[in-house]
C-alpha cells in the first residue's frame, strides 16, 4: 500500500520529481520517483529536525504541532508533510511544478497512510 499511495501522489501532480516516505530520523522508508542528484537523506533528516524544533517551540507557547513545512528556492520547492510523530512525506517539486496541487496530494497521502503507520 505504501508504494501505491506514493505513486498516486507523485503521478497526480505535474512537475513532482518524487514523493518519499521518511522516518523522522531522515531514513527513507519508501519512494516514488527519482530525485536525481538531490541529497534525499540529508534533506529529509534536516526537515525532520526542523519539524521537531518547531513542535518543541510550539509547545512552549501552546501551539499545535506543525503539519507542513515548505521551502521555495530559486529551483526546486520542497514540501515536508507530517504523517505521524515518527513519519513524514517529502515531495520534491521541480521548477514549474504545481505547488498547491502537490500540497493537496501530500495531505491526501498522509491521511491514507496514517492508519497503516500508527499500527
PDB file of C-alpha atoms in Angstrom:
ATOM      1  CA  UNK A   1       0.000   0.000   0.000  1.00  0.00           C
ATOM      2  CA  UNK A   2       2.797   2.456   0.832  1.00  0.00           C
ATOM      3  CA  UNK A   3       4.245   2.441  -2.660  1.00  0.00           C
ATOM      4  CA  UNK A   4       0.801   2.702  -4.284  1.00  0.00           C
ATOM      5  CA  UNK A   5      -0.103   5.787  -2.249  1.00  0.00           C
ATOM      6  CA  UNK A   6       3.230   7.444  -3.055  1.00  0.00           C
ATOM      7  CA  UNK A   7       2.881   6.636  -6.765  1.00  0.00           C
ATOM      8  CA  UNK A   8      -0.629   8.116  -6.834  1.00  0.00           C
ATOM      9  CA  UNK A   9       0.540  11.303  -5.133  1.00  0.00           C
ATOM     10  CA  UNK A  10       3.514  11.736  -7.470  1.00  0.00           C
ATOM     11  CA  UNK A  11       1.532  10.932 -10.621  1.00  0.00           C
ATOM     12  CA  UNK A  12      -1.272  13.338  -9.725  1.00  0.00           C
ATOM     13  CA  UNK A  13       0.981  16.398  -9.854  1.00  0.00           C
ATOM     14  CA  UNK A  14       2.840  17.748 -12.848  1.00  0.00           C
ATOM     15  CA  UNK A  15       6.446  18.590 -12.032  1.00  0.00           C
ATOM     16  CA  UNK A  16       6.986  16.396  -8.974  1.00  0.00           C
ATOM     17  CA  UNK A  17      10.406  14.713  -9.077  1.00  0.00           C
ATOM     18  CA  UNK A  18       9.479  12.369  -6.258  1.00  0.00           C
ATOM     19  CA  UNK A  19       7.426  11.696  -3.156  1.00  0.00           C
ATOM     20  CA  UNK A  20       9.213   9.964  -0.298  1.00  0.00           C
ATOM     21  CA  UNK A  21       8.061   8.476   2.974  1.00  0.00           C
ATOM     22  CA  UNK A  22      10.753   9.131   5.543  1.00  0.00           C
ATOM     23  CA  UNK A  23      11.239   8.364   9.201  1.00  0.00           C
ATOM     24  CA  UNK A  24      11.797  11.378  11.418  1.00  0.00           C
ATOM     25  CA  UNK A  25      15.468  10.423  11.643  1.00  0.00           C
ATOM     26  CA  UNK A  26      15.717  11.099   7.895  1.00  0.00           C
ATOM     27  CA  UNK A  27      15.888   7.500   6.696  1.00  0.00           C
ATOM     28  CA  UNK A  28      13.923   6.716   3.546  1.00  0.00           C
ATOM     29  CA  UNK A  29      11.148   4.142   4.050  1.00  0.00           C
ATOM     30  CA  UNK A  30       9.529   4.173   0.593  1.00  0.00           C
ATOM     31  CA  UNK A  31       9.695   6.253  -2.568  1.00  0.00           C
ATOM     32  CA  UNK A  32       8.049   7.091  -5.828  1.00  0.00           C
ATOM     33  CA  UNK A  33      10.196   8.894  -8.350  1.00  0.00           C
ATOM     34  CA  UNK A  34      13.835   9.696  -8.772  1.00  0.00           C
ATOM     35  CA  UNK A  35      15.193  12.971  -7.433  1.00  0.00           C
ATOM     36  CA  UNK A  36      18.407  12.604  -9.434  1.00  0.00           C
ATOM     37  CA  UNK A  37      21.329  14.140  -7.578  1.00  0.00           C
ATOM     38  CA  UNK A  38      19.071  15.570  -4.858  1.00  0.00           C
ATOM     39  CA  UNK A  39      20.545  14.695  -1.419  1.00  0.00           C
ATOM     40  CA  UNK A  40      17.379  12.997  -0.159  1.00  0.00           C
ATOM     41  CA  UNK A  41      18.558  11.557   3.155  1.00  0.00           C
ATOM     42  CA  UNK A  42      20.354  14.751   4.155  1.00  0.00           C
ATOM     43  CA  UNK A  43      17.344  16.929   3.314  1.00  0.00           C
ATOM     44  CA  UNK A  44      14.864  14.531   4.927  1.00  0.00           C
ATOM     45  CA  UNK A  45      16.900  14.477   8.141  1.00  0.00           C
ATOM     46  CA  UNK A  46      17.218  18.271   8.072  1.00  0.00           C
ATOM     47  CA  UNK A  47      13.492  18.821   7.533  1.00  0.00           C
ATOM     48  CA  UNK A  48      12.593  16.284  10.227  1.00  0.00           C
ATOM     49  CA  UNK A  49      14.903  18.129  12.633  1.00  0.00           C
ATOM     50  CA  UNK A  50      13.259  21.452  11.783  1.00  0.00           C
ATOM     51  CA  UNK A  51       9.794  19.927  12.333  1.00  0.00           C
ATOM     52  CA  UNK A  52      10.867  18.598  15.763  1.00  0.00           C
ATOM     53  CA  UNK A  53      12.223  22.030  16.710  1.00  0.00           C
ATOM     54  CA  UNK A  54       9.041  23.757  15.525  1.00  0.00           C
ATOM     55  CA  UNK A  55       6.980  21.319  17.567  1.00  0.00           C
ATOM     56  CA  UNK A  56       9.088  21.941  20.683  1.00  0.00           C
ATOM     57  CA  UNK A  57       8.836  25.712  20.213  1.00  0.00           C
ATOM     58  CA  UNK A  58       5.094  25.430  19.669  1.00  0.00           C
ATOM     59  CA  UNK A  59       4.635  23.524  22.913  1.00  0.00           C
ATOM     60  CA  UNK A  60       6.304  26.400  24.762  1.00  0.00           C
ATOM     61  CA  UNK A  61       3.616  28.812  23.532  1.00  0.00           C
ATOM     62  CA  UNK A  62       0.725  26.319  23.443  1.00  0.00           C
ATOM     63  CA  UNK A  63       0.598  25.930  19.635  1.00  0.00           C
ATOM     64  CA  UNK A  64      -0.438  22.762  17.860  1.00  0.00           C
ATOM     65  CA  UNK A  65       2.177  20.554  16.199  1.00  0.00           C
ATOM     66  CA  UNK A  66       3.189  21.716  12.710  1.00  0.00           C
ATOM     67  CA  UNK A  67       1.587  19.758   9.873  1.00  0.00           C
ATOM     68  CA  UNK A  68       3.645  21.026   6.953  1.00  0.00           C
ATOM     69  CA  UNK A  69       6.845  22.828   6.066  1.00  0.00           C
ATOM     70  CA  UNK A  70       7.569  24.233   2.618  1.00  0.00           C
ATOM     71  CA  UNK A  71      10.750  25.828   1.330  1.00  0.00           C
ATOM     72  CA  UNK A  72      10.992  27.545  -2.028  1.00  0.00           C
ATOM     73  CA  UNK A  73      14.392  28.003  -3.628  1.00  0.00           C
ATOM     74  CA  UNK A  74      15.321  29.510  -6.966  1.00  0.00           C
ATOM     75  CA  UNK A  75      14.959  25.995  -8.369  1.00  0.00           C
ATOM     76  CA  UNK A  76      13.019  23.286  -6.601  1.00  0.00           C
ATOM     77  CA  UNK A  77      10.360  23.507  -3.943  1.00  0.00           C
ATOM     78  CA  UNK A  78      10.468  21.094  -1.030  1.00  0.00           C
ATOM     79  CA  UNK A  79       7.370  20.174   0.926  1.00  0.00           C
ATOM     80  CA  UNK A  80       7.564  18.156   4.141  1.00  0.00           C
ATOM     81  CA  UNK A  81       4.227  16.880   5.476  1.00  0.00           C
ATOM     82  CA  UNK A  82       3.934  15.170   8.865  1.00  0.00           C
ATOM     83  CA  UNK A  83       2.069  11.850   8.777  1.00  0.00           C
ATOM     84  CA  UNK A  84       2.618  10.633  12.351  1.00  0.00           C
ATOM     85  CA  UNK A  85       5.107  11.707  15.022  1.00  0.00           C
ATOM     86  CA  UNK A  86       7.511   9.109  13.570  1.00  0.00           C
ATOM     87  CA  UNK A  87       6.979   9.575   9.803  1.00  0.00           C
ATOM     88  CA  UNK A  88       6.667  12.301   7.201  1.00  0.00           C
ATOM     89  CA  UNK A  89       6.309  12.753   3.465  1.00  0.00           C
ATOM     90  CA  UNK A  90       8.805  14.759   1.439  1.00  0.00           C
ATOM     91  CA  UNK A  91       7.919  15.984  -2.050  1.00  0.00           C
ATOM     92  CA  UNK A  92      10.487  17.441  -4.417  1.00  0.00           C
ATOM     93  CA  UNK A  93       8.775  19.816  -6.846  1.00  0.00           C
ATOM     94  CA  UNK A  94      10.658  20.859  -9.982  1.00  0.00           C
ATOM     95  CA  UNK A  95      10.557  24.404 -11.370  1.00  0.00           C
ATOM     96  CA  UNK A  96       7.166  24.912 -12.976  1.00  0.00           C
ATOM     97  CA  UNK A  97       5.570  22.215 -10.820  1.00  0.00           C
ATOM     98  CA  UNK A  98       2.160  22.912  -9.349  1.00  0.00           C
ATOM     99  CA  UNK A  99       2.828  23.576  -5.671  1.00  0.00           C
ATOM    100  CA  UNK A 100      -0.776  23.852  -4.469  1.00  0.00           C
ATOM    101  CA  UNK A 101      -1.701  20.548  -6.060  1.00  0.00           C
ATOM    102  CA  UNK A 102       1.425  18.944  -4.558  1.00  0.00           C
ATOM    103  CA  UNK A 103       0.428  20.162  -1.093  1.00  0.00           C
ATOM    104  CA  UNK A 104      -3.097  18.826  -1.576  1.00  0.00           C
ATOM    105  CA  UNK A 105      -1.861  15.413  -2.756  1.00  0.00           C
ATOM    106  CA  UNK A 106       0.609  15.140   0.145  1.00  0.00           C
ATOM    107  CA  UNK A 107      -2.212  15.859   2.587  1.00  0.00           C
ATOM    108  CA  UNK A 108      -4.356  13.212   0.944  1.00  0.00           C
ATOM    109  CA  UNK A 109      -1.490  10.698   1.011  1.00  0.00           C
ATOM    110  CA  UNK A 110      -0.825  11.474   4.688  1.00  0.00           C
ATOM    111  CA  UNK A 111      -4.463  10.750   5.563  1.00  0.00           C
ATOM    112  CA  UNK A 112      -4.319   7.440   3.683  1.00  0.00           C
ATOM    113  CA  UNK A 113      -1.016   6.357   5.235  1.00  0.00           C
ATOM    114  CA  UNK A 114      -1.675   7.444   8.822  1.00  0.00           C
ATOM    115  CA  UNK A 115      -3.802   4.416   9.868  1.00  0.00           C
ATOM    116  CA  UNK A 116      -1.247   1.971   8.475  1.00  0.00           C
ATOM    117  CA  UNK A 117       1.709   3.729  10.109  1.00  0.00           C
ATOM    118  CA  UNK A 118       0.055   4.164  13.505  1.00  0.00           C
ATOM    119  CA  UNK A 119      -0.423   0.393  13.957  1.00  0.00           C
TER     120      UNK A 119
END
